[in-house]
mmCIF file of C-alpha atoms and ligand atoms in Angstrom:
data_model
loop_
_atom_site.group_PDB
_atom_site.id
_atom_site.type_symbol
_atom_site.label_atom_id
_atom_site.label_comp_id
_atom_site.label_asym_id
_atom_site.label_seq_id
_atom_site.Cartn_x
_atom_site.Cartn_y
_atom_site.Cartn_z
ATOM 1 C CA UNK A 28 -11.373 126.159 56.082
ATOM 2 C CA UNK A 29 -14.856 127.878 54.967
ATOM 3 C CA UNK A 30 -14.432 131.629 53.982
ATOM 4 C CA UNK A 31 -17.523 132.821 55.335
ATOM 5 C CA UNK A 32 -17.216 136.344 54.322
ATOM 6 C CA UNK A 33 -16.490 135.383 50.643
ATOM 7 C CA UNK A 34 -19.594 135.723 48.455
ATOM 8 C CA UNK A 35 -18.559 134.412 45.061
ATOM 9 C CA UNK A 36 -15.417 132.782 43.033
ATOM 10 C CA UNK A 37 -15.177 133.989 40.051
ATOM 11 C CA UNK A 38 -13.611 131.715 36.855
ATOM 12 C CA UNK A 39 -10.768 133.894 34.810
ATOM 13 C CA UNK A 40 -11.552 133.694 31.532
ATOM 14 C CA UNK A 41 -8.979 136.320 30.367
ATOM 15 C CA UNK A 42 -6.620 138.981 31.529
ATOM 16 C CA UNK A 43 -9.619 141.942 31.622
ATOM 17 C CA UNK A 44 -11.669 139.753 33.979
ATOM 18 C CA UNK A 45 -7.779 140.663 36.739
ATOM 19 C CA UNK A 46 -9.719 144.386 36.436
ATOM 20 C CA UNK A 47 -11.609 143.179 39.297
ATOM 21 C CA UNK A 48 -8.420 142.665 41.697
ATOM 22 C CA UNK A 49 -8.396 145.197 44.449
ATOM 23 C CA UNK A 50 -9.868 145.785 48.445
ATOM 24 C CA UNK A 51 -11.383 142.326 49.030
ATOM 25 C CA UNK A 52 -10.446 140.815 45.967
ATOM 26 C CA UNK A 53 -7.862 138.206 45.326
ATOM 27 C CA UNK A 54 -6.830 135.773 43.145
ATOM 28 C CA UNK A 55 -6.951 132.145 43.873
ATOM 29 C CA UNK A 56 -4.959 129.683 42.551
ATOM 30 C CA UNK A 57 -3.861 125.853 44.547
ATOM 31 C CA UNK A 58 -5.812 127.483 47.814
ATOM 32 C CA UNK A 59 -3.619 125.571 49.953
ATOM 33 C CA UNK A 60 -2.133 128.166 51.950
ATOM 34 C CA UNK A 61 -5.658 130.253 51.046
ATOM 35 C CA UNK A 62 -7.972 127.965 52.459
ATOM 36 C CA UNK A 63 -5.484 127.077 55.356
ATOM 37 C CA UNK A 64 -6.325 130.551 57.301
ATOM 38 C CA UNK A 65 -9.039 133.292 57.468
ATOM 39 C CA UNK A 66 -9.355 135.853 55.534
ATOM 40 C CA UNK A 67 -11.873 138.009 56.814
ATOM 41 C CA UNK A 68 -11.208 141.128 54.589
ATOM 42 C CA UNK A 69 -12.155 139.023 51.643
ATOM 43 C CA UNK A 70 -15.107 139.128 49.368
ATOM 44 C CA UNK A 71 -14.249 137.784 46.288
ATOM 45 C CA UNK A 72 -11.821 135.512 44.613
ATOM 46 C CA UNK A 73 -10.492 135.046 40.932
ATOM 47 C CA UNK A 74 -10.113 131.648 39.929
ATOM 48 C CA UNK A 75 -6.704 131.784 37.884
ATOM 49 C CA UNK A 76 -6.740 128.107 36.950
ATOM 50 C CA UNK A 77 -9.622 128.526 34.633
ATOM 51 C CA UNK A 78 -7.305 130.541 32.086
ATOM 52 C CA UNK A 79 -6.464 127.426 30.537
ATOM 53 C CA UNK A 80 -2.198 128.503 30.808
ATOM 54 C CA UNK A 81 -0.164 125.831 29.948
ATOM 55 C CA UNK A 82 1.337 124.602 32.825
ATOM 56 C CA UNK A 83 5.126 123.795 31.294
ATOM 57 C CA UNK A 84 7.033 125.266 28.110
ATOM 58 C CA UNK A 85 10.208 124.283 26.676
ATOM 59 C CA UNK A 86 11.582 126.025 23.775
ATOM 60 C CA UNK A 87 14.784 126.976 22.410
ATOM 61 C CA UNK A 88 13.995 130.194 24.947
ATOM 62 C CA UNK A 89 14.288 127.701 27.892
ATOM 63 C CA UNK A 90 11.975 126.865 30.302
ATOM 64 C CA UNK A 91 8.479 128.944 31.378
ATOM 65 C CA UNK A 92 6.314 127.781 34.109
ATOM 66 C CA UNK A 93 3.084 129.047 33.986
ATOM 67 C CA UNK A 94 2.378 130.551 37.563
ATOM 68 C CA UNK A 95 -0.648 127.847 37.862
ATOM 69 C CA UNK A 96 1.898 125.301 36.917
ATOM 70 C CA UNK A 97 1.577 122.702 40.288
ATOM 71 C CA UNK A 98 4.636 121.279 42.062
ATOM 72 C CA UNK A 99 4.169 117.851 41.012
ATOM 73 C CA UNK A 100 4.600 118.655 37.316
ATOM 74 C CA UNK A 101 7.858 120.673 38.449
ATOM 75 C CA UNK A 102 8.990 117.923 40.034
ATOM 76 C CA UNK A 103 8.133 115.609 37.155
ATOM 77 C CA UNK A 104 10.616 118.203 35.124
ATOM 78 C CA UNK A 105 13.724 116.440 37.333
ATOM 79 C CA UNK A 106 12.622 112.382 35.489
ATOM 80 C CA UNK A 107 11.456 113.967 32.449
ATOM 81 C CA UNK A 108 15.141 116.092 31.388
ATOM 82 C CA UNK A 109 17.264 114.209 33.263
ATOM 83 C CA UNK A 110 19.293 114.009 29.873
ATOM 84 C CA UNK A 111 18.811 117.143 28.994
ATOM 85 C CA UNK A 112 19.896 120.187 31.406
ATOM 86 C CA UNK A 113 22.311 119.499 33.875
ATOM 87 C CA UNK A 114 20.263 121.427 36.556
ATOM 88 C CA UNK A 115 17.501 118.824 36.146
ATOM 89 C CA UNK A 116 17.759 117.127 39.293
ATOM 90 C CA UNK A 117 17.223 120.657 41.455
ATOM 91 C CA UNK A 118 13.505 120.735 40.365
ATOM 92 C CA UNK A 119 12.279 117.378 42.206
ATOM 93 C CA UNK A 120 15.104 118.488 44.843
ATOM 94 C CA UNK A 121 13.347 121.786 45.651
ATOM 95 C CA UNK A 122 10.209 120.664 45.584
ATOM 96 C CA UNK A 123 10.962 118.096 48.262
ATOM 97 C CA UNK A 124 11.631 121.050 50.944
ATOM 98 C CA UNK A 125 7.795 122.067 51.244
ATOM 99 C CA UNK A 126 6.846 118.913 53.147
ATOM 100 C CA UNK A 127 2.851 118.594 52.280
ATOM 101 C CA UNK A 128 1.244 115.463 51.284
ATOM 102 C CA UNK A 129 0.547 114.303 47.846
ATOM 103 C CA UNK A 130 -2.663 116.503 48.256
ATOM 104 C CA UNK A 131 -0.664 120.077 48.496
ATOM 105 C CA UNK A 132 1.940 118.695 45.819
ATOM 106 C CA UNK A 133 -0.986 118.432 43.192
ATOM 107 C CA UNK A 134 -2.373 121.862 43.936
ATOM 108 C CA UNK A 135 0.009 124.356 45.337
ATOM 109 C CA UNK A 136 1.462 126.133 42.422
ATOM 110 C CA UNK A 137 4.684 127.824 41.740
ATOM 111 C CA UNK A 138 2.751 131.211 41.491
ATOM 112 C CA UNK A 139 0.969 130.318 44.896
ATOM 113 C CA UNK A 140 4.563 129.517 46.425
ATOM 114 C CA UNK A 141 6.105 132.977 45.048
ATOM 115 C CA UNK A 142 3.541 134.925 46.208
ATOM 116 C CA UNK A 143 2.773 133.583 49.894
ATOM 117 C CA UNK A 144 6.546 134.454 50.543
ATOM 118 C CA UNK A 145 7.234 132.567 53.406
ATOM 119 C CA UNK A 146 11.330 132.600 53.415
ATOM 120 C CA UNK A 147 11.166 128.920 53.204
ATOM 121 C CA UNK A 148 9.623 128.931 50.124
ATOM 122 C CA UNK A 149 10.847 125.957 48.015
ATOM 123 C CA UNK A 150 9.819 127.496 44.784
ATOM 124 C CA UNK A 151 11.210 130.409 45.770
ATOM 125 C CA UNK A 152 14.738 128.458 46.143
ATOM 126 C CA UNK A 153 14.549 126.648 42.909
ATOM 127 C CA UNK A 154 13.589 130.209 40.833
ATOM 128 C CA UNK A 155 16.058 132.184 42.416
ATOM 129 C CA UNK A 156 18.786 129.472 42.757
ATOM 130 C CA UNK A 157 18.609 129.135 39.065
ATOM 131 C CA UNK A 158 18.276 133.240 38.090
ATOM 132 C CA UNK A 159 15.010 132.468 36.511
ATOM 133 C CA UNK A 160 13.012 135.703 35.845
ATOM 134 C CA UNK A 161 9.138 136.686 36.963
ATOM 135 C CA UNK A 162 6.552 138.139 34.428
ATOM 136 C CA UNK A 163 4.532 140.219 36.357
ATOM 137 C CA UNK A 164 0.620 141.156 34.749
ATOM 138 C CA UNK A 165 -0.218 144.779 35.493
ATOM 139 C CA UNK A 166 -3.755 145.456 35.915
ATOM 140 C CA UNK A 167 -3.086 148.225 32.790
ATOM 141 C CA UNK A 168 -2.349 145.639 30.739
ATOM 142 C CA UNK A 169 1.846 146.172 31.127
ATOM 143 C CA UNK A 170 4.375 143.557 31.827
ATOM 144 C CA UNK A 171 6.897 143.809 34.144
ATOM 145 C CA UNK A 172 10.333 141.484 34.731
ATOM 146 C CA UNK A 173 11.868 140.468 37.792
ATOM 147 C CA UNK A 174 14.830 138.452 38.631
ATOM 148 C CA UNK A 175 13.213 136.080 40.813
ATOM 149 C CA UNK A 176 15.336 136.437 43.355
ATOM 150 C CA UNK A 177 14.587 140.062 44.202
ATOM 151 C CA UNK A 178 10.637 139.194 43.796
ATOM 152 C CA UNK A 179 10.201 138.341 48.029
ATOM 153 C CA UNK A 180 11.645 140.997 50.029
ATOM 154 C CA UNK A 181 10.672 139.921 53.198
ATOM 155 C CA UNK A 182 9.205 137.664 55.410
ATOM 156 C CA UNK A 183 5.742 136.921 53.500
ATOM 157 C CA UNK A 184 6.159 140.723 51.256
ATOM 158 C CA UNK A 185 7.025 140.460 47.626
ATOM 159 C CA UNK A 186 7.425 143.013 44.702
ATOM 160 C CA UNK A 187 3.724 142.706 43.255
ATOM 161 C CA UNK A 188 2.126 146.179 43.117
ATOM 162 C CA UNK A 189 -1.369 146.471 43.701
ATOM 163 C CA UNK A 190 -3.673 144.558 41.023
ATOM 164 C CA UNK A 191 -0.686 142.539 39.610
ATOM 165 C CA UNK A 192 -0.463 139.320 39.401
ATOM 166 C CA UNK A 193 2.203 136.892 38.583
ATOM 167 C CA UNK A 194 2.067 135.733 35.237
ATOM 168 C CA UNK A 195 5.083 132.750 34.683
ATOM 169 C CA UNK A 196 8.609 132.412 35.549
ATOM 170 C CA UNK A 197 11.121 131.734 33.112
ATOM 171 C CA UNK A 198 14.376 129.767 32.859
ATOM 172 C CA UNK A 199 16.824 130.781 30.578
ATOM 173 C CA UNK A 200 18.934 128.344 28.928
ATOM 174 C CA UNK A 201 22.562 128.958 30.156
ATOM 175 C CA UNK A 202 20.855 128.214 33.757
ATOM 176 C CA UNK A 203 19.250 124.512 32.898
ATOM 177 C CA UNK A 204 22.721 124.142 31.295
ATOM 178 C CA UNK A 205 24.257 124.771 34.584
ATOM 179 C CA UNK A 206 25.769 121.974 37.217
ATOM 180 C CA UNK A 207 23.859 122.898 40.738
ATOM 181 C CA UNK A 208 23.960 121.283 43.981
ATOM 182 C CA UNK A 209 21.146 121.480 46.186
ATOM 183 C CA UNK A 210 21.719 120.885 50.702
ATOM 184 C CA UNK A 211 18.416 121.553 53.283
ATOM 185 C CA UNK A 212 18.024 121.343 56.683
ATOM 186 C CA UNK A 213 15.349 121.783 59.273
ATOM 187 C CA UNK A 214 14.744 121.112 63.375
ATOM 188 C CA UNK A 215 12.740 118.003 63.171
ATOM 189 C CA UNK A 216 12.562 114.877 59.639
ATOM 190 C CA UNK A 217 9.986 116.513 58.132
ATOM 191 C CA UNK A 218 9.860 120.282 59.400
ATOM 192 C CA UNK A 219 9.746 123.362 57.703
ATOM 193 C CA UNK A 220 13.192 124.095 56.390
ATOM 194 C CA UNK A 221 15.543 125.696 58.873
ATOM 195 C CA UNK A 222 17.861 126.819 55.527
ATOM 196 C CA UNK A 223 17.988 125.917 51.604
ATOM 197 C CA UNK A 224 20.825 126.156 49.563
ATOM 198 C CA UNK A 225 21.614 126.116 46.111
ATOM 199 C CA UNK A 226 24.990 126.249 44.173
ATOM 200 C CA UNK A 227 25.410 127.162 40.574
ATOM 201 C CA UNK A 228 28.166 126.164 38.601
ATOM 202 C CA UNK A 229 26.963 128.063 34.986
ATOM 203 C CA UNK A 230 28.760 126.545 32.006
ATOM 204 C CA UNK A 231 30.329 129.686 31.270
ATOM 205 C CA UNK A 232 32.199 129.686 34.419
ATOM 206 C CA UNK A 233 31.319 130.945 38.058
ATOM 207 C CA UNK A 234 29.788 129.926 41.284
ATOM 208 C CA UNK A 235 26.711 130.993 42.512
ATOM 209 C CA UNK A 236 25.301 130.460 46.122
ATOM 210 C CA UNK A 237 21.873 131.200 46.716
ATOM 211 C CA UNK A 238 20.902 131.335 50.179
ATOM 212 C CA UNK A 239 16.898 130.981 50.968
ATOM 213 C CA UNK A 240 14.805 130.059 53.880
ATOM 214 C CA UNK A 241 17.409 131.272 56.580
ATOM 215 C CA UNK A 242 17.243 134.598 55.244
ATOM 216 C CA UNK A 243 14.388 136.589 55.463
ATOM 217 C CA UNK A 244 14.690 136.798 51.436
ATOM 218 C CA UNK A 245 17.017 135.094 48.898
ATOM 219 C CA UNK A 246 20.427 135.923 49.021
ATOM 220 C CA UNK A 247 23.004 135.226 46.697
ATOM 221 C CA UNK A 248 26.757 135.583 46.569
ATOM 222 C CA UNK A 249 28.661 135.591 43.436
ATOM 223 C CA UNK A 250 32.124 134.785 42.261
ATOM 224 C CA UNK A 251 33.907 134.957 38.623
ATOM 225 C CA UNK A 252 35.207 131.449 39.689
ATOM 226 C CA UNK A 253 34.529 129.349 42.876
ATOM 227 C CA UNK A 254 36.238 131.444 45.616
ATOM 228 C CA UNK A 255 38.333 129.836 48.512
ATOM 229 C CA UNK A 256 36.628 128.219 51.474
ATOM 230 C CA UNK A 257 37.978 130.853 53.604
ATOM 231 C CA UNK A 258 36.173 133.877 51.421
ATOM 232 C CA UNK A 259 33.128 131.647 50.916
ATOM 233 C CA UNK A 260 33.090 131.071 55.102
ATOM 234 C CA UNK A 261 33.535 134.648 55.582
ATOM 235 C CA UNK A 262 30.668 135.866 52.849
ATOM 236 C CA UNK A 263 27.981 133.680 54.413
ATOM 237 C CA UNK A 264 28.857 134.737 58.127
ATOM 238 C CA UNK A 265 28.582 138.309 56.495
ATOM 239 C CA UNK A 266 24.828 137.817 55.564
ATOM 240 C CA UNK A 267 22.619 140.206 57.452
ATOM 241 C CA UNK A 268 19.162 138.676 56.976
ATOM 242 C CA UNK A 269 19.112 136.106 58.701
ATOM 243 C CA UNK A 270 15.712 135.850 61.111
ATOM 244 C CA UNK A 271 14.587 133.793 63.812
ATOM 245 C CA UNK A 272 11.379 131.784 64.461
ATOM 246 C CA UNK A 273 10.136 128.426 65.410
ATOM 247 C CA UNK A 274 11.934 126.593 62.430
ATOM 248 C CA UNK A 275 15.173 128.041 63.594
ATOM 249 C CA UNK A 276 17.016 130.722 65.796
ATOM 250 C CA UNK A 277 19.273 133.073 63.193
ATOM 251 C CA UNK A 278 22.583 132.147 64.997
ATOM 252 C CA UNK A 279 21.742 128.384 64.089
ATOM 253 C CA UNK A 280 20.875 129.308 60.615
ATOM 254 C CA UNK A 281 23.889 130.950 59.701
ATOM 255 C CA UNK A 282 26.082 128.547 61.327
ATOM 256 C CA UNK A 283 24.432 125.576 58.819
ATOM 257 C CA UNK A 284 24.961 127.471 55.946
ATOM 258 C CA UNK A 285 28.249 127.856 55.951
ATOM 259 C CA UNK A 286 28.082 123.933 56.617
ATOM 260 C CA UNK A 287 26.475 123.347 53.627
ATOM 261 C CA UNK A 288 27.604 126.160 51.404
ATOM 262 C CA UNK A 289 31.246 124.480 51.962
ATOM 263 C CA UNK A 290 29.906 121.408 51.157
ATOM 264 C CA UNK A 291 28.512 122.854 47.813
ATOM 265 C CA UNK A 292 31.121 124.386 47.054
ATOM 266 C CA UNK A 293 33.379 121.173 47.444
ATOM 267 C CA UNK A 294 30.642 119.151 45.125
ATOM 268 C CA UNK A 295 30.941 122.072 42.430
ATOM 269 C CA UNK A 296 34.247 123.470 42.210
HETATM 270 C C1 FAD B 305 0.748 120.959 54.629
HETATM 271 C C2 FAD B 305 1.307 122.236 54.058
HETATM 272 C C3 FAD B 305 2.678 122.442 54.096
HETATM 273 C C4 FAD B 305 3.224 123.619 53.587
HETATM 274 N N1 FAD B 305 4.578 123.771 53.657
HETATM 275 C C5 FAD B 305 5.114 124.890 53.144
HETATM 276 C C6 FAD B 305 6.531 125.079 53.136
HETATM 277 O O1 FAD B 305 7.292 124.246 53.621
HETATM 278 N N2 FAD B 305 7.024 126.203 52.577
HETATM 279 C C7 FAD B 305 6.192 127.152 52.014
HETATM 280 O O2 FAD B 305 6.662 128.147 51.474
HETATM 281 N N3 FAD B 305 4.871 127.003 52.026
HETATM 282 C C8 FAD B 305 4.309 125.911 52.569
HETATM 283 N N4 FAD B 305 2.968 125.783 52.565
HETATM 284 C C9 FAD B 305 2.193 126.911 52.057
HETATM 285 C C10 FAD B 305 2.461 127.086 50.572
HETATM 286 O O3 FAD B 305 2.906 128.367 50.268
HETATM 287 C C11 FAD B 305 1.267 126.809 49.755
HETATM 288 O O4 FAD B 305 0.875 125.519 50.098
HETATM 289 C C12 FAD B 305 1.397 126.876 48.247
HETATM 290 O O5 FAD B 305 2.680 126.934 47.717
HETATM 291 C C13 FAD B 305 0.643 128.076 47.784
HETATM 292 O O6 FAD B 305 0.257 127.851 46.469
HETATM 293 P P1 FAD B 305 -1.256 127.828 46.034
HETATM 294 O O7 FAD B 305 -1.249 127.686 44.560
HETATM 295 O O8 FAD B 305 -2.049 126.832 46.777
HETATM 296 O O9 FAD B 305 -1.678 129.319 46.441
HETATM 297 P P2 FAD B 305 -3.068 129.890 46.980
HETATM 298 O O10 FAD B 305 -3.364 129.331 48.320
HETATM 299 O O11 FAD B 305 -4.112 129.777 45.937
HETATM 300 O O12 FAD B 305 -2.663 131.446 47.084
HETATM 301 C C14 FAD B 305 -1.668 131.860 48.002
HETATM 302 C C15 FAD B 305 -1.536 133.393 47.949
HETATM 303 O O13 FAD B 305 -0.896 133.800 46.754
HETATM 304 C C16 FAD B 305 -1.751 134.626 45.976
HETATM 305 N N5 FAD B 305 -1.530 134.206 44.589
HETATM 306 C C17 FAD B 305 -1.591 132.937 44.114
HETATM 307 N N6 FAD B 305 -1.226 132.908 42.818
HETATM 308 C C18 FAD B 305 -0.947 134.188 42.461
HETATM 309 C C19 FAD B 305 -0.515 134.800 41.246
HETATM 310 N N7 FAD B 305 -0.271 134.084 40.131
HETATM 311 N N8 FAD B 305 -0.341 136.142 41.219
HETATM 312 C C20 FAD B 305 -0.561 136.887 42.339
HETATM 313 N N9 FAD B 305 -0.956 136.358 43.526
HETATM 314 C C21 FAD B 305 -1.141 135.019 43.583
HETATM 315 C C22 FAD B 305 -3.154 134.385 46.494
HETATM 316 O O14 FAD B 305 -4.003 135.501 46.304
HETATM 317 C C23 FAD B 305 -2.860 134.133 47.964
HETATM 318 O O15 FAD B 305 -2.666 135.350 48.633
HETATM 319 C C24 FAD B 305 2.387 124.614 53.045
HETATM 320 C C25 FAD B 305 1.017 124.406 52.995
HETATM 321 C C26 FAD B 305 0.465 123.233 53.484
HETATM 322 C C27 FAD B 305 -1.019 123.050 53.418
#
């Protein structure tokens, strides 16, 4: 869709060029969910994919995805480490839950994904459902780290203050190292998802269950060791964020998690 009230994109060439973000300014990086709607209050846009980032890092660090890194090199990670981290397969898996064409695959980034906010965000499930952190720019040149999973707060709202932007999001090791098991549902074959989860088993020991898409933002329930089906039944049903719209009524939402999240638990314990 044309933007008609936006005058000018503007290539990034560095991090002083983000000075400009601000009332009518944004940054613009897939434009798949950008050019989808108007924006009427916009003037300008910052073209973050002229930075040059590179898109996918593995070091002895872990695993950083540049925010401009696009889905269909994430997914590519699931083929490409299959014999390296255990949690390979729940990159391809996630990516799988936004339902756009090959078109939307090869532009919508992770940094798009995180920032839209929609609950059923699938990058929002695979950062959160694998404790990655988010390296947030500052427009005074600070950095700031989030555990991904406290990044969206709501129902398209997120953590960025005003003029920062989301920089990468990063994997630590013990977390690719980690078994996971992945479940998603939604109304109709190939409709937004209704609820995403994603278990956790880390190496050290534990179970993790990260709730997304049913919720209004990710939730995730803990244990020292997998905990009974019973405690794991009564946890989920003890969610309170669970929302309602056309890809699901709440009531239905919480009653396929627990579905699944036994089911996880099952494959992991
Ligand atoms: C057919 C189709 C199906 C879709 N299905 C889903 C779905 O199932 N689930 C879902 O969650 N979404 C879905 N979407 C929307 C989805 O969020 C976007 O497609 C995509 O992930 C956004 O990434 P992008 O790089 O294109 O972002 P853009 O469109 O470029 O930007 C999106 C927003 O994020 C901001 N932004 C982008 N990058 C940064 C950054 N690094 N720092 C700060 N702000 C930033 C932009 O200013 C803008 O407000 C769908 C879209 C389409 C077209």
């Amino acid at each position: 869709m044309d933007q008609d009230t936006v005058g000018a994109v503007v290539p990034v060439r560095s991090r002083a060029d983000l000075a400009a973000l601000g009332p009518g300014v944004a940054v613009l990086a897939g434009g798949s969910i950008l050019f989808a709607e108007q924006h009427r209050h916009l003037t300008t846009l910052l073209d973050l994919t002229t930075l040059g980032w590179t898109p996918v890092t593995v070091d002895a660090g872990g695993l950083g995805l540049a925010a401009t890194c696009p889905m269909v090199e994430i997914a590519a990670l699931s083929a490409a480490y299959a014999d390296v981290w255990a949690a390979a397969p729940l990159f391809r898996q996630t990516c799988t839950a936004l339902f756009g064409s090959f078109k939307v695959w090869n532009v919508a980034t992770i940094g798009g994904n995180l920032c839209t906010a929609l609950p059923a965000g699938p990058m929002t499930s695979l950062a959160a459902g694998l404790d990655a952190d988010v390296l947030l720019w500052g427009p005074d040149g600070t950095d700031r780290r989030l555990p991904a999973a406290s990044f969206v707060t709501g129902d398209t709202t997120n953590a960025l203050r005003p003029g920062e932007v989301l920089r990468s999001v990063e994997f630590a090791p013990e977390a690719l190292a980690s078994r996971t098991a992945y479940r998603k549902i939604a109304l109709s074959p190939i409709g937004r998802s209704g609820v995403v989860l994603v278990g956790r088993r880390p190496p050290t020991g534990g179970f993790v269950l990260t709730i997304t898409a049913g919720t209004v933002r990710p939730v995730q329930l803990r244990y020292p060791e997998p905990p009974s089906a019973r405690t794991l039944r009564a946890d989920v049903e003890a969610v309170d964020a669970w929302f309602s719209d056309a890809h699901g009524a709440a009531d239905w939402r919480r009653a396929m998690a627990v579905v699944l999240g036994l089911e996880i638990l099952e494959e992991l314990a």
